[in-house]
Coordinates of C-alpha atoms and ligand atoms in Angstrom, one line a residue:
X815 CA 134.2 75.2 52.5
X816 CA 133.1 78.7 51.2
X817 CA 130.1 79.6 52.6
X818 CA 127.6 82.3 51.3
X819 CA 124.5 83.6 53.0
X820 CA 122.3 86.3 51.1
X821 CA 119.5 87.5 52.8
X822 CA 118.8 90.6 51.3
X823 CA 116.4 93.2 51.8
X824 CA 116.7 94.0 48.1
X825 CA 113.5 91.3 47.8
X826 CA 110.9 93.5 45.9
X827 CA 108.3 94.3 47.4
X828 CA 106.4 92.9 44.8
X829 CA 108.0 89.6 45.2
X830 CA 106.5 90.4 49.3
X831 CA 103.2 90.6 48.1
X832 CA 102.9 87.9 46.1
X833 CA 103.8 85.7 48.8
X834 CA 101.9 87.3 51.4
X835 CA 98.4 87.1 48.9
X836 CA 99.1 83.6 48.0
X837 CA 96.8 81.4 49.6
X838 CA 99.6 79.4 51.2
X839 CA 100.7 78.0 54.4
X840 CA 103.0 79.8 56.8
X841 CA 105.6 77.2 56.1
X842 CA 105.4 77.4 53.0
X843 CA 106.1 81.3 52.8
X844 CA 108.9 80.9 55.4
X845 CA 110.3 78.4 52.7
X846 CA 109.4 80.8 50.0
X847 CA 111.3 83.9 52.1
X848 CA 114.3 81.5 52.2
X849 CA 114.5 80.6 48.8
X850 CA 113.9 84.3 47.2
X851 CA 116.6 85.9 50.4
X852 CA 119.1 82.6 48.9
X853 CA 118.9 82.0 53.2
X854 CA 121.9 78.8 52.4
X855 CA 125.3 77.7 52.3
X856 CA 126.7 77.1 49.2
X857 CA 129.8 75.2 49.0
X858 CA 132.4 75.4 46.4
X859 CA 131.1 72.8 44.0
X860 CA 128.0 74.2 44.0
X861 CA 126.0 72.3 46.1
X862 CA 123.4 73.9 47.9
X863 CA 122.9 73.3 51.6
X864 CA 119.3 74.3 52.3
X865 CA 117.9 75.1 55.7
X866 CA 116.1 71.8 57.1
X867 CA 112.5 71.8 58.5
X868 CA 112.6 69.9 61.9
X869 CA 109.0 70.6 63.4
X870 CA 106.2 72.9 63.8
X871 CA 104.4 73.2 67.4
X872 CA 101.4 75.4 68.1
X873 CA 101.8 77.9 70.7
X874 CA 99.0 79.7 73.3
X875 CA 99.4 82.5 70.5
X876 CA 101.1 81.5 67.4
X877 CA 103.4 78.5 66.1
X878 CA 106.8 78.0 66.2
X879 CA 108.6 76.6 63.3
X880 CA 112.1 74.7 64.0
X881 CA 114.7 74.4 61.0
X882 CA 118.4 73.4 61.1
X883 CA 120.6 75.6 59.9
X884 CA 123.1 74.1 57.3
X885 CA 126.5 73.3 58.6
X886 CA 129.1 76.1 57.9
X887 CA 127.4 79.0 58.0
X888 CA 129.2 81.5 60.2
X889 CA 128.2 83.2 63.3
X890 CA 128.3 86.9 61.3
X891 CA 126.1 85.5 58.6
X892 CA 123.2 84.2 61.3
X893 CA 123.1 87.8 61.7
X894 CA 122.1 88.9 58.6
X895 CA 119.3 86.9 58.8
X896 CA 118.5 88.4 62.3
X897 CA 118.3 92.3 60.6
X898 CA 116.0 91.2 57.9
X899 CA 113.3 89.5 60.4
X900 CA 111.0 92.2 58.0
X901 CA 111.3 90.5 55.5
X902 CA 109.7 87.7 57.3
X903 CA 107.2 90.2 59.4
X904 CA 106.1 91.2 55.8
X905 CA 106.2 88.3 54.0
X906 CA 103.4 86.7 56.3
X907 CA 102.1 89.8 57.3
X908 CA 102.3 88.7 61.1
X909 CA 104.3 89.2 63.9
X910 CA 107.9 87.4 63.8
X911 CA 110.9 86.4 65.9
X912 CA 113.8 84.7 65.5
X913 CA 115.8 82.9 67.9
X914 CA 118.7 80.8 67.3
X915 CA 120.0 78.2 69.0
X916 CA 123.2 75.9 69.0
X917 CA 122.7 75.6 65.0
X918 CA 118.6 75.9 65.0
X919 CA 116.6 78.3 63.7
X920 CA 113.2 79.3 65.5
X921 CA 111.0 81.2 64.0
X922 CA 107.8 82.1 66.4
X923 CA 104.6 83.4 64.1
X924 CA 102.4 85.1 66.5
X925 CA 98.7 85.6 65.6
X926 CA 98.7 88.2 68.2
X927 CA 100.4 92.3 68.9
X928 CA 102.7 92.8 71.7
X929 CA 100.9 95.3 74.3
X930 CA 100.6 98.7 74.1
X931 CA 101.6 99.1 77.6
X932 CA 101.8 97.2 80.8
X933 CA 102.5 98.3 84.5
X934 CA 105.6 97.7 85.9
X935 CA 103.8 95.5 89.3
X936 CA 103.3 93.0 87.0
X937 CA 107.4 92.8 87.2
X938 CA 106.7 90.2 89.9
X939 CA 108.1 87.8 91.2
X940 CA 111.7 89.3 91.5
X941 CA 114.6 87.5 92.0
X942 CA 116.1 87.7 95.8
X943 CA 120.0 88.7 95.7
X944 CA 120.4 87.9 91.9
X945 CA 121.3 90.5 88.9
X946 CA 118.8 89.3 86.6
X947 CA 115.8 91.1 86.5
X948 CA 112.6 91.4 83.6
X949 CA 113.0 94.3 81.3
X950 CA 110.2 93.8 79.1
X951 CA 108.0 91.9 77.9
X952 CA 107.5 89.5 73.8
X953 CA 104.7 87.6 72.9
X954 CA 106.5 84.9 74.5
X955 CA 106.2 86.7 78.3
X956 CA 108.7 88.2 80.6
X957 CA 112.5 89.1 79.1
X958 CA 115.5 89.0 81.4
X959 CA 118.5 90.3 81.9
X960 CA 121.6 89.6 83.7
X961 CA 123.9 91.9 84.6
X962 CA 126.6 89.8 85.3
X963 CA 126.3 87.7 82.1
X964 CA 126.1 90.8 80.5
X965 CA 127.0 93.6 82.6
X966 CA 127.2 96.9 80.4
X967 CA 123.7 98.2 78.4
X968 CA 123.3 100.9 75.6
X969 CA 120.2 102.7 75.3
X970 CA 118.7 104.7 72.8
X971 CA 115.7 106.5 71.2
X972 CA 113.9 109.9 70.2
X973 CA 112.8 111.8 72.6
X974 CA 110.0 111.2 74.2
X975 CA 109.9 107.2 73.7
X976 CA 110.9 105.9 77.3
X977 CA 114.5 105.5 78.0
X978 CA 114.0 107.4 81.3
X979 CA 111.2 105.4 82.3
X980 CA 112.7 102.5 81.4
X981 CA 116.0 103.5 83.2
X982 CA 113.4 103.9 86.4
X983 CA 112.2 100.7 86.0
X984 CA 115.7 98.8 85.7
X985 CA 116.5 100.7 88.4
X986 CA 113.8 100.1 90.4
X987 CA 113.8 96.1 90.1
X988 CA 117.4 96.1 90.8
X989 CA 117.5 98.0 94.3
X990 CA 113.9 95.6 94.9
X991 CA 116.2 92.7 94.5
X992 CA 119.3 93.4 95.8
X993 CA 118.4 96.2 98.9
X994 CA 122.1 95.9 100.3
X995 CA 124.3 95.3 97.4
X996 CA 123.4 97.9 94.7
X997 CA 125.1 101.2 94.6
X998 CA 123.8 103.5 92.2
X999 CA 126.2 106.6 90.7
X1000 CA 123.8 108.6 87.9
X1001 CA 124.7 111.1 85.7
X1002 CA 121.4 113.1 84.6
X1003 CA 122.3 115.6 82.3
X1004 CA 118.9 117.5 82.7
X1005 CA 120.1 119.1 85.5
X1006 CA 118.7 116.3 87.5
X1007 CA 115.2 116.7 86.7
X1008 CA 114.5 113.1 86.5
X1009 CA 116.9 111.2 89.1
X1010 CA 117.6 114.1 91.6
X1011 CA 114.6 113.4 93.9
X1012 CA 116.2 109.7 93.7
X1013 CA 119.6 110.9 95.8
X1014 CA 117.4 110.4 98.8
X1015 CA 117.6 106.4 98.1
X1016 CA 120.4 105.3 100.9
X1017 CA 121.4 102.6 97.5
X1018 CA 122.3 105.8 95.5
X1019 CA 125.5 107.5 96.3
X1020 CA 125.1 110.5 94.0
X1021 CA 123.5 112.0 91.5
X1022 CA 125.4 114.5 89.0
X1023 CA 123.4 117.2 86.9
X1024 CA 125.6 118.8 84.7
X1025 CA 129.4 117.6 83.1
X1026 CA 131.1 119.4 85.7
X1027 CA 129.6 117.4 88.6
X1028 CA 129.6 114.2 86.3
X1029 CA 133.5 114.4 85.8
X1030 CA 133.9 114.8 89.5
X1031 CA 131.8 112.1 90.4
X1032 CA 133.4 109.8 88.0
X1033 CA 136.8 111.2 89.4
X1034 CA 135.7 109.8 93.2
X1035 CA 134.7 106.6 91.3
X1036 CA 137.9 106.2 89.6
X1037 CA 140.1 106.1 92.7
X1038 CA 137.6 103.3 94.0
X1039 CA 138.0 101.0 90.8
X1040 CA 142.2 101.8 91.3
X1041 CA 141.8 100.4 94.8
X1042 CA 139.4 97.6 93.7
X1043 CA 141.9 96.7 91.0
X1044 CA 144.4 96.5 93.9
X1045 CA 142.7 94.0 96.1
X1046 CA 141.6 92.2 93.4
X1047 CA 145.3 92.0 92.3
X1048 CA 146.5 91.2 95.7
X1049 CA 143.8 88.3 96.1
X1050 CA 144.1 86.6 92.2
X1051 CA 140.3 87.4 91.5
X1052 CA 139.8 88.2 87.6
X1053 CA 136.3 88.6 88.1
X1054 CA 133.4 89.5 91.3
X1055 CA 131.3 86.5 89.9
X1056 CA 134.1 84.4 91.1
X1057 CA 133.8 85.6 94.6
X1058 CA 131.3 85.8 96.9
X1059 CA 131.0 89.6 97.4
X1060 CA 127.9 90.5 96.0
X1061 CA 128.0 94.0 95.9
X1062 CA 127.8 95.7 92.1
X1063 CA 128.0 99.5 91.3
X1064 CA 125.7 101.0 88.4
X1065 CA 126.8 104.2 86.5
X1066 CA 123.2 105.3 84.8
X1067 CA 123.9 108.4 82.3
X1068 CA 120.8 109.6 81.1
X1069 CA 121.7 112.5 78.0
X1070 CA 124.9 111.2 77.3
X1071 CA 124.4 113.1 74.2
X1072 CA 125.0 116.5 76.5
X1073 CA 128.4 114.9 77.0
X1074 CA 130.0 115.4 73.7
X1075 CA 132.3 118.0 74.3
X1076 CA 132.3 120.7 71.4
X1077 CA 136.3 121.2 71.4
X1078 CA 139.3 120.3 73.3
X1079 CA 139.4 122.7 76.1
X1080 CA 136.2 121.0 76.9
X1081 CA 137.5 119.0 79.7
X1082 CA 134.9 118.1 82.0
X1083 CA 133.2 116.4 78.8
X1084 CA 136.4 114.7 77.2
X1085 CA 137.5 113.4 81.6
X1086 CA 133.5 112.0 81.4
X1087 CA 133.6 110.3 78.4
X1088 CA 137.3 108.5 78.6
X1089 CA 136.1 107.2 82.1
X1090 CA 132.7 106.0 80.8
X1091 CA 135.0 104.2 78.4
X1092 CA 137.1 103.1 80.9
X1093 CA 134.2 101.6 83.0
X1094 CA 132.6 99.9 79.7
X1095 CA 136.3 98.1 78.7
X1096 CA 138.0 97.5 82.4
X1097 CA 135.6 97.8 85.4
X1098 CA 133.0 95.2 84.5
X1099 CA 135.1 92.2 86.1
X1100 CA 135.2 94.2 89.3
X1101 CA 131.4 94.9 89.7
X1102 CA 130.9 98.1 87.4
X1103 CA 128.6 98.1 85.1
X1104 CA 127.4 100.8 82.9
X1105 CA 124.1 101.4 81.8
X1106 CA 124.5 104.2 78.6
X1107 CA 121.3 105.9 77.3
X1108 CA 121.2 108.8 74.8
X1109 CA 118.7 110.4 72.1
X1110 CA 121.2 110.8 69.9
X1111 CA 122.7 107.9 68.7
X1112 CA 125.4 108.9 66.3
X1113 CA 129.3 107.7 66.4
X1114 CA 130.3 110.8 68.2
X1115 CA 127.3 110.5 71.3
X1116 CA 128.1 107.0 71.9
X1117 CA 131.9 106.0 72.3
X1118 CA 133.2 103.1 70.2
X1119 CA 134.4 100.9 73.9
X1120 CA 131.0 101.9 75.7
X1121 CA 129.0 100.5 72.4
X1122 CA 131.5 97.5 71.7
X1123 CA 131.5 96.3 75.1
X1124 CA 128.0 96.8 75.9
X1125 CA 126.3 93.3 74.4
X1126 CA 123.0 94.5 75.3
X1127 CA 121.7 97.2 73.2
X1128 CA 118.0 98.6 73.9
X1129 CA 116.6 101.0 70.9
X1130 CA 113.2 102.5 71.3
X1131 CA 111.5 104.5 68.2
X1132 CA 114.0 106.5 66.2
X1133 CA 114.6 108.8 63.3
X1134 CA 116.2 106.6 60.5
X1135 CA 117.8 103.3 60.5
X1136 CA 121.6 104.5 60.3
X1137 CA 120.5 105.6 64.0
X1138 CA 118.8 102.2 64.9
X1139 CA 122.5 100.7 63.6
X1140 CA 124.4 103.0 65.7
X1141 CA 123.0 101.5 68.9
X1142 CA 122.3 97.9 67.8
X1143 CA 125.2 97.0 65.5
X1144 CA 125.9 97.0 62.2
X1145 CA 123.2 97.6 59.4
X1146 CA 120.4 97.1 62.1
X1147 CA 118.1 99.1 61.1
X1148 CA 114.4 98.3 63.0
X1149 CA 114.3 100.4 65.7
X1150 CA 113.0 102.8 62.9
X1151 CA 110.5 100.6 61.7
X1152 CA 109.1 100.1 65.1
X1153 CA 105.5 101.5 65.6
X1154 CA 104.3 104.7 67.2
X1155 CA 104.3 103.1 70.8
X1156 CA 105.5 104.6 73.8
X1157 CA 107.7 101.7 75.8
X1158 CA 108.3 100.1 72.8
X1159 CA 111.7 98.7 71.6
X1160 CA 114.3 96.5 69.6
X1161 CA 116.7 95.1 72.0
X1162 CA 120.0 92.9 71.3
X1163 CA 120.4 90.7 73.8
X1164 CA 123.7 88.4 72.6
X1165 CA 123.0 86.8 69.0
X1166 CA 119.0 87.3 69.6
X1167 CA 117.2 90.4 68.4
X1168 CA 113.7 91.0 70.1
X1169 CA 110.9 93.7 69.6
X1170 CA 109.4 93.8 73.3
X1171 CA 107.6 96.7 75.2
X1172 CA 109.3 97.6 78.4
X1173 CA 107.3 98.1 81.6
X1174 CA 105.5 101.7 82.6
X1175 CA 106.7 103.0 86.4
X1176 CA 105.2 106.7 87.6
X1177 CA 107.5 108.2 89.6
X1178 CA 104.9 107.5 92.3
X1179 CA 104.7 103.9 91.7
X1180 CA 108.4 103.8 92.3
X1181 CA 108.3 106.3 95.1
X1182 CA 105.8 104.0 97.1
X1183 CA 108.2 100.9 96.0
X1184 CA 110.7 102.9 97.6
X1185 CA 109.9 104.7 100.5
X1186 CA 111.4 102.2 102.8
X1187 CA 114.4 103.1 101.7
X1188 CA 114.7 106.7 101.4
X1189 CA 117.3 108.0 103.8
X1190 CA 115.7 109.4 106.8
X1191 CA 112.2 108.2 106.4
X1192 CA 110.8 105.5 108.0
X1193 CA 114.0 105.1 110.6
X1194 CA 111.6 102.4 112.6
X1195 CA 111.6 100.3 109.7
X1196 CA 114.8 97.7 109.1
X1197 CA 115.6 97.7 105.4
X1198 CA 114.7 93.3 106.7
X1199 CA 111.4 94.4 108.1
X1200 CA 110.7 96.6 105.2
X1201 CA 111.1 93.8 102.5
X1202 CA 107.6 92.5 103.9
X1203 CA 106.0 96.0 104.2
X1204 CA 102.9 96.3 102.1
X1205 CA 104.7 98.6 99.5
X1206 CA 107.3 95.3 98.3
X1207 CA 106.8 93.3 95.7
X1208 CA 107.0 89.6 95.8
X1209 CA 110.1 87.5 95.5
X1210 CA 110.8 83.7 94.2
X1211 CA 113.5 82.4 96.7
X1212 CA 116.8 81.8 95.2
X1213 CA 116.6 78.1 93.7
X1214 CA 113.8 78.4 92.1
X1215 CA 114.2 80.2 89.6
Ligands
ATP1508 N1 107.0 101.8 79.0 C1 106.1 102.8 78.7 N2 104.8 102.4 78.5 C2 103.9 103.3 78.2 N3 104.2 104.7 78.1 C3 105.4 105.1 78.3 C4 106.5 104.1 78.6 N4 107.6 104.8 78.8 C5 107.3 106.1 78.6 N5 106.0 106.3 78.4 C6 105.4 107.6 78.1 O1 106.2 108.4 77.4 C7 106.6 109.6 78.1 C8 108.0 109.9 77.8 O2 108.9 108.9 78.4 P1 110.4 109.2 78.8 O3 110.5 110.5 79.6 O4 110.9 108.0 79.4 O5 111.0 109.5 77.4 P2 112.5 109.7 77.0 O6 112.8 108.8 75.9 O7 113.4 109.7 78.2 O8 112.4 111.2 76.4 P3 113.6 112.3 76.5 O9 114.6 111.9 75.5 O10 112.9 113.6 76.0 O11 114.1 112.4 77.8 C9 106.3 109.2 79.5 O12 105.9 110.4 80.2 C10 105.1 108.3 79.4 O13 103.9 109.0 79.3
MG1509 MG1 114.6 111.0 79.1

């Protein structure tokens, strides 16, 4: 069966308004935005398969409404409909997500806005010993992430928008749950302005400020995922989830932008960025995983195997929507519709596309989150005996969760 999906953002936005000044339901717009955006499947004879209502249900702040998708629309096409959730935002004038699932369609209409900001203590509970840690929060609560669901992230955003604090934060729930298994290697291409007071952290192994350190940093780390291939060669592992090491290395690179080199003699640059490739397409089944953050998102910033094997994609507040698509895929354009917040972002978390507004951490939040673990200080305290110091945060025991 030939299957077409239209949902267009050519809908006027006189055809918008009219909706949105009707005086009629939610549903009944959501039906509306369907019908005017041709959201179906049409099959060869014509028939049109329509998306099917299946329930409403009132939330603390909004309702959700459940329809089933018509059989036969491909994966692609779902979407579509994902990059034109302003079409529904403005069509009801509220606040709109969509989730799919299996082959339903939720669409939660919140009555409510997302905070402007929120502290990152309210992270609590962590998870003990697991990769999957909150990164922000939607009107529905806490988001997750996994890292060894999905272990590479791209980042991006103007300047000034909160990709280093946000790399703080993910960096500061993921030592808080896993003290003794996270090694950190971070490239911080403002001469380590923002991460070098962070090499003191015995979970960080180095901290590079300029291309020159980077490439040989990434050179030490190169002949460690050789030898990692080997002994995961030598033992039949395929992946680190399928054994019972938990260790995982991080490579942060804050600036990647910095790293473009300007022409071929520029080797540091052009070493840097074929290895952050390699890490992106190769190391992830041995523990490595990549978190990639630049202001800049164009084709040349962000390399092609760091962006297509990166399945999360965070974009904070940028300057036009060819940017947005750069870091979230294809034609995604909202990142540049989001509002003037600070913290605020569009992330792409599988097939799901979510506006959420990632925790706030000081540097002296995560300092005193930290301290037990700065090498050299506090050598009376066990890294055991410091997980119940007054500085930690609180943890659900594994199970649980
Ligand atoms: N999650 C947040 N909630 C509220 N305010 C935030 C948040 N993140 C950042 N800010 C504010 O925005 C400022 C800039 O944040 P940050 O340094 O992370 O931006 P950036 O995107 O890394 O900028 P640049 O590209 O210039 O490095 C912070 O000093 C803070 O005041
Ligand atoms: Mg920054």
């Amino acid at each position: 069966m030939l299957s077409t999906i239209g949902v267009s953002l050519l809908l006027s936005a006189g055809l918008l308004s009219s909706i949105r000044t009707e005086n009629m339901s939610d549903k009944n717009k959501i039906e509306k935005i369907f019908e005017y955006t041709g959201t179906h499947v049409k099959g060869l004879n014509g028939n049109v398969k329509k998306c099917q209502f299946i329930r409403k249900a009132k939330m603390e702040n909004g309702t959700e409404y459940v329809y089933r998708l018509p059989l036969g629309l491909p994966y692609k096409q779902l979407q579509h409909l994902n990059k034109n959730i302003g079409v529904f935002k403005d069509g009801l004038h509220k606040n709109v997500e969509v989730e799919f699932d299996g082959g339903m369609l939720h669409l939660y209409v919140y009555e409510t806005d997302l905070p402007k900001k929120w502290e990152y203590k309210e992270v609590v509970p962590l998870l003990k010993n697991k990769w999957n840690i909150p990164i922000g929060k939607t009107h529905k609560g806490l988001v997750w992430h996994d890292f060894d669901q999905i272990p590479h992230m791209v980042v991006g955003g103007t300047t000034r928008y909160g990709k280093t604090v946000n790399l703080k934060g993910l960096m500061t729930s993921l030592i808080l749950s896993n003290p003794h298994d996270v090694e950190f290697y971070i490239i911080d291409l403002k001469e380590k302005l923002e991460f070098g007071k962070y090499e003191k952290l015995k979970q960080v192994t180095q901290v590079a400020g300029n291309p020159k350190e980077a490439a040989d940093m990434l050179e030490d780390l190169r002949k460690r995922i050789v030898k990692m291939m080997q002994a995961f060669g030598a033992c039949g592992y395929t992946n680190i989830t399928e054994t019972n090491d938990n260790k995982r290395i991080f490579v942060i690179v804050d600036e990647a932008n910095r790293l473009v080199p300007q022409n071929r003699h520029d080797k540091d640059k052009m070493f840097c960025q074929e290895m952050l490739e390699l890490i992106a397409c190769i190391a992830g089944g041995l523990g490595v995983r990549l978190i990639f953050c630049t202001q800049y998102p164009v084709s040349k910033t962000m390399p092609r195997d760091v962006k297509q094997n990166s399945d999360a994609k965070m974009c904070f507040r940028i300057q036009n929507k060819y940017a947005s698509a750069v870091v979230l895929g294809e034609e995604n354009g909202h990142a540049a519709e989001l509002p003037d917040i600070r913290g605020r972002c569009m992330l792409v978390q599988g097939p799901n596309l979510l506006e959420m507004q990632v925790p706030y951490i000081s540097d002296k939040t995560m300092n005193d989150l930290l301290v037990d673990y700065m090498k050299g200080a506090r050598k009376d305290v066990t890294p055991d005996e410091a997980e119940t110091g007054e500085n930690t945060i609180e943890f659900i025991p594994i199970g649980d969760a």
